[in-house]
């Protein structure tokens, strides 16, 4: 007999969006958390964000807001049209990227590992708990990963792109994750936060921590984000 587990969580949510709900992934129900709608106008110009962007490796202990998290995810891989277009360009519209979020300090959101559902602009909680030490270890003991409020882990499903473009598709995937990461980094500046892109990590350890096999889906990049003094 297959057991189906029901998980319940009390989350304080702003009035601007719906409360959490349960969705079924395989035989286990997971928590889906709709995110606040992203702002489409900001207080900082693109030129100013470009001028001020720096790799920041020291973060305060203050949390970021759920609205900040929502805005960053939308900047990286949010939907921009009803036809499926996203904020970052993708070769042939194949969209091989996925984003996993390691939440350390976000207001009104439990610590844990989440998956970003770009089409719904929501998060699905995969694991609850404190994973700072594990992500720190997987990122080869880079202290700013452990100290950050949120770690964004980009993965790729190569088949989505290589089925059309063959081996060349992998090059397109790496180009695309650069587009997505730069979007997030510039949005971080506009929100007054700090961020650092990270390419050094233990692939096998990080894939395992997220729960992907490293072949059909594999980690390709990390961005660590937090508040700055």
CSV table of C-alpha atoms in Angstrom, one decimal:
chain,number,residue,atom,x,y,z
A,1,UNK,CA,0.0,0.0,0.0
A,2,UNK,CA,1.4,3.4,-0.9
A,3,UNK,CA,1.2,5.8,1.9
A,4,UNK,CA,0.4,9.4,1.2
A,5,UNK,CA,1.7,11.9,3.7
A,6,UNK,CA,-0.2,15.1,4.5
A,7,UNK,CA,1.9,18.1,5.6
A,8,UNK,CA,0.4,21.2,7.1
A,9,UNK,CA,2.1,24.5,7.9
A,10,UNK,CA,1.0,27.8,9.3
A,11,UNK,CA,2.5,30.6,7.3
A,12,UNK,CA,1.7,34.3,7.9
A,13,UNK,CA,1.0,35.7,4.4
A,14,UNK,CA,0.5,39.2,3.2
A,15,UNK,CA,-3.0,40.1,2.2
A,16,UNK,CA,-1.9,40.5,-1.4
A,17,UNK,CA,-1.9,36.8,-2.2
A,18,UNK,CA,-3.5,33.5,-1.4
A,19,UNK,CA,-2.5,31.3,1.5
A,20,UNK,CA,-0.5,28.1,1.1
A,21,UNK,CA,-2.0,25.0,-0.3
A,22,UNK,CA,-1.1,21.3,-0.7
A,23,UNK,CA,-0.1,19.9,-4.1
A,24,UNK,CA,0.7,16.3,-4.8
A,25,UNK,CA,4.2,15.4,-6.1
A,26,UNK,CA,4.4,11.7,-6.7
A,27,UNK,CA,3.0,10.1,-3.6
A,28,UNK,CA,3.9,12.9,-1.2
A,29,UNK,CA,2.0,16.1,-0.7
A,30,UNK,CA,4.2,19.2,-0.7
A,31,UNK,CA,3.5,22.8,0.4
A,32,UNK,CA,3.0,25.3,-2.4
A,33,UNK,CA,3.4,28.9,-1.5
A,34,UNK,CA,2.1,31.6,-4.0
A,35,UNK,CA,4.5,34.5,-4.1
A,36,UNK,CA,3.6,38.2,-4.0
A,37,UNK,CA,3.3,39.8,-7.5
A,38,UNK,CA,6.5,41.2,-8.7
A,39,UNK,CA,6.8,45.0,-9.1
A,40,UNK,CA,7.2,46.0,-12.7
A,41,UNK,CA,8.6,49.5,-12.0
A,42,UNK,CA,11.6,50.2,-9.7
A,43,UNK,CA,13.3,53.2,-8.1
A,44,UNK,CA,16.7,52.6,-9.7
A,45,UNK,CA,17.6,52.8,-13.4
A,46,UNK,CA,19.2,49.9,-15.2
A,47,UNK,CA,22.3,52.1,-15.7
A,48,UNK,CA,22.6,52.7,-12.0
A,49,UNK,CA,22.2,49.0,-11.2
A,50,UNK,CA,25.0,48.2,-13.7
A,51,UNK,CA,27.2,50.9,-12.2
A,52,UNK,CA,26.7,49.7,-8.6
A,53,UNK,CA,26.9,45.9,-9.1
A,54,UNK,CA,29.6,44.3,-7.1
A,55,UNK,CA,30.2,40.8,-5.7
A,56,UNK,CA,29.3,41.1,-2.0
A,57,UNK,CA,30.6,38.4,0.3
A,58,UNK,CA,29.7,39.9,3.7
A,59,UNK,CA,26.0,39.8,4.8
A,60,UNK,CA,24.2,41.0,7.9
A,61,UNK,CA,22.1,38.7,10.1
A,62,UNK,CA,18.8,40.4,9.0
A,63,UNK,CA,16.3,38.5,6.9
A,64,UNK,CA,15.2,39.6,3.5
A,65,UNK,CA,11.4,40.1,2.8
A,66,UNK,CA,9.2,37.6,1.0
A,67,UNK,CA,8.6,40.4,-1.5
A,68,UNK,CA,12.3,40.7,-2.1
A,69,UNK,CA,12.5,36.9,-2.7
A,70,UNK,CA,9.6,37.1,-5.1
A,71,UNK,CA,11.2,39.9,-7.1
A,72,UNK,CA,14.5,38.1,-7.4
A,73,UNK,CA,13.0,34.9,-8.6
A,74,UNK,CA,10.9,36.8,-11.2
A,75,UNK,CA,14.0,38.6,-12.4
A,76,UNK,CA,15.8,35.4,-12.9
A,77,UNK,CA,13.1,33.2,-14.5
A,78,UNK,CA,9.8,34.9,-14.2
A,79,UNK,CA,7.1,34.7,-16.9
A,80,UNK,CA,6.7,37.8,-19.1
A,81,UNK,CA,4.0,36.7,-21.5
A,82,UNK,CA,1.1,34.3,-21.9
A,83,UNK,CA,3.0,32.4,-24.5
A,84,UNK,CA,5.6,31.3,-22.0
A,85,UNK,CA,8.3,33.9,-22.5
A,86,UNK,CA,10.6,34.6,-19.5
A,87,UNK,CA,12.8,37.4,-18.3
A,88,UNK,CA,16.0,35.6,-19.5
A,89,UNK,CA,16.4,34.5,-23.2
A,90,UNK,CA,16.6,30.8,-24.0
A,91,UNK,CA,17.8,29.1,-27.1
A,92,UNK,CA,14.8,28.1,-29.1
A,93,UNK,CA,12.6,28.8,-26.1
A,94,UNK,CA,13.6,25.4,-24.6
A,95,UNK,CA,14.0,26.8,-21.1
A,96,UNK,CA,16.2,24.1,-19.5
A,97,UNK,CA,16.8,25.9,-16.2
A,98,UNK,CA,15.2,25.2,-12.8
A,99,UNK,CA,15.8,27.2,-9.6
A,100,UNK,CA,16.1,25.8,-6.1
A,101,UNK,CA,16.0,28.1,-3.2
A,102,UNK,CA,17.8,27.5,0.1
A,103,UNK,CA,16.0,29.7,2.6
A,104,UNK,CA,18.0,30.7,5.6
A,105,UNK,CA,16.4,34.0,6.6
A,106,UNK,CA,13.3,35.2,4.8
A,107,UNK,CA,10.4,36.9,6.6
A,108,UNK,CA,7.2,34.8,6.9
A,109,UNK,CA,8.8,31.8,5.2
A,110,UNK,CA,10.1,28.6,7.0
A,111,UNK,CA,13.7,27.6,6.5
A,112,UNK,CA,14.2,24.8,4.0
A,113,UNK,CA,14.7,23.9,0.4
A,114,UNK,CA,12.2,25.1,-2.2
A,115,UNK,CA,11.6,24.8,-5.9
A,116,UNK,CA,10.5,27.8,-8.0
A,117,UNK,CA,7.5,27.2,-10.2
A,118,UNK,CA,7.9,29.9,-12.8
A,119,UNK,CA,4.6,29.4,-14.5
A,120,UNK,CA,2.7,29.9,-11.3
A,121,UNK,CA,5.2,32.3,-9.7
A,122,UNK,CA,5.1,30.1,-6.5
A,123,UNK,CA,7.4,28.0,-4.4
A,124,UNK,CA,7.1,24.4,-3.6
A,125,UNK,CA,8.8,23.3,-0.3
A,126,UNK,CA,10.8,20.2,-0.8
A,127,UNK,CA,12.5,19.9,2.6
A,128,UNK,CA,12.0,21.8,5.8
A,129,UNK,CA,14.8,22.6,8.2
A,130,UNK,CA,18.2,24.3,8.5
A,131,UNK,CA,20.5,23.3,5.6
A,132,UNK,CA,23.2,26.0,6.1
A,133,UNK,CA,25.9,23.6,7.0
A,134,UNK,CA,25.1,21.3,4.1
A,135,UNK,CA,25.0,24.0,1.5
A,136,UNK,CA,28.2,25.5,3.0
A,137,UNK,CA,29.9,22.1,2.7
A,138,UNK,CA,28.6,21.6,-0.9
A,139,UNK,CA,29.9,25.0,-1.8
A,140,UNK,CA,33.4,24.1,-0.7
A,141,UNK,CA,33.2,25.9,2.6
A,142,UNK,CA,32.7,29.4,1.3
A,143,UNK,CA,31.6,31.3,4.4
A,144,UNK,CA,29.4,33.8,2.5
A,145,UNK,CA,27.1,30.9,1.4
A,146,UNK,CA,26.5,29.9,5.0
A,147,UNK,CA,26.0,33.6,6.0
A,148,UNK,CA,23.6,34.5,3.3
A,149,UNK,CA,19.8,34.9,3.7
A,150,UNK,CA,19.1,32.9,0.6
A,151,UNK,CA,21.0,30.7,-1.8
A,152,UNK,CA,19.7,30.3,-5.3
A,153,UNK,CA,20.8,27.1,-7.0
A,154,UNK,CA,20.3,26.9,-10.8
A,155,UNK,CA,20.0,23.5,-12.3
A,156,UNK,CA,19.6,22.4,-15.9
A,157,UNK,CA,17.6,19.7,-17.6
A,158,UNK,CA,20.0,19.2,-20.6
A,159,UNK,CA,17.6,17.1,-22.7
A,160,UNK,CA,15.2,20.0,-23.2
A,161,UNK,CA,17.9,21.9,-25.2
A,162,UNK,CA,20.1,19.1,-26.5
A,163,UNK,CA,17.2,17.3,-28.2
A,164,UNK,CA,17.0,20.2,-30.6
A,165,UNK,CA,20.6,21.4,-30.7
A,166,UNK,CA,22.7,18.3,-29.9
A,167,UNK,CA,26.0,18.8,-28.0
A,168,UNK,CA,25.9,22.5,-28.8
A,169,UNK,CA,22.9,22.7,-26.5
A,170,UNK,CA,25.1,22.5,-23.5
A,171,UNK,CA,26.9,25.6,-24.5
A,172,UNK,CA,23.5,27.4,-24.9
A,173,UNK,CA,22.5,26.2,-21.4
A,174,UNK,CA,25.6,27.8,-19.8
A,175,UNK,CA,25.0,31.0,-21.7
A,176,UNK,CA,21.4,31.0,-20.5
A,177,UNK,CA,22.2,30.6,-16.8
A,178,UNK,CA,24.5,33.6,-17.2
A,179,UNK,CA,21.6,35.6,-18.5
A,180,UNK,CA,19.4,34.5,-15.6
A,181,UNK,CA,22.0,35.1,-13.0
A,182,UNK,CA,22.9,38.6,-14.2
A,183,UNK,CA,19.2,39.5,-14.1
A,184,UNK,CA,19.0,38.4,-10.5
A,185,UNK,CA,22.3,40.2,-9.6
A,186,UNK,CA,21.1,43.5,-11.1
A,187,UNK,CA,17.7,43.1,-9.3
A,188,UNK,CA,19.6,42.6,-6.1
A,189,UNK,CA,21.3,45.9,-6.5
A,190,UNK,CA,18.0,47.7,-7.1
A,191,UNK,CA,16.6,46.2,-3.9
A,192,UNK,CA,19.5,47.4,-1.8
A,193,UNK,CA,20.7,43.8,-1.2
A,194,UNK,CA,24.1,42.1,-1.7
A,195,UNK,CA,24.9,39.1,-3.9
A,196,UNK,CA,27.7,37.0,-5.1
A,197,UNK,CA,27.7,34.5,-8.0
A,198,UNK,CA,29.4,31.2,-7.3
A,199,UNK,CA,30.8,28.6,-9.7
A,200,UNK,CA,32.8,26.5,-7.3
A,201,UNK,CA,30.9,23.7,-5.7
A,202,UNK,CA,30.8,19.9,-5.3
A,203,UNK,CA,28.4,18.8,-8.1
A,204,UNK,CA,27.6,15.4,-6.6
A,205,UNK,CA,27.0,16.7,-3.1
A,206,UNK,CA,24.8,19.6,-4.2
A,207,UNK,CA,22.8,17.4,-6.7
A,208,UNK,CA,22.2,14.9,-3.9
A,209,UNK,CA,21.2,17.6,-1.4
A,210,UNK,CA,18.5,18.9,-3.8
A,211,UNK,CA,17.4,15.4,-4.8
A,212,UNK,CA,18.4,15.3,-8.5
A,213,UNK,CA,20.5,12.7,-10.3
A,214,UNK,CA,23.2,14.8,-11.9
A,215,UNK,CA,22.5,13.4,-15.3
A,216,UNK,CA,18.9,14.1,-16.3
A,217,UNK,CA,19.2,17.2,-14.2
A,218,UNK,CA,22.3,18.8,-12.8
A,219,UNK,CA,23.4,21.9,-10.8
A,220,UNK,CA,25.1,24.5,-12.9
A,221,UNK,CA,25.4,27.7,-10.9
A,222,UNK,CA,24.8,29.4,-7.5
A,223,UNK,CA,23.9,32.9,-6.3
A,224,UNK,CA,24.1,33.8,-2.6
A,225,UNK,CA,22.0,36.8,-1.5
A,226,UNK,CA,21.7,38.7,1.8
A,227,UNK,CA,21.2,42.0,3.5
A,228,UNK,CA,24.2,44.3,3.8
A,229,UNK,CA,25.0,46.9,6.5
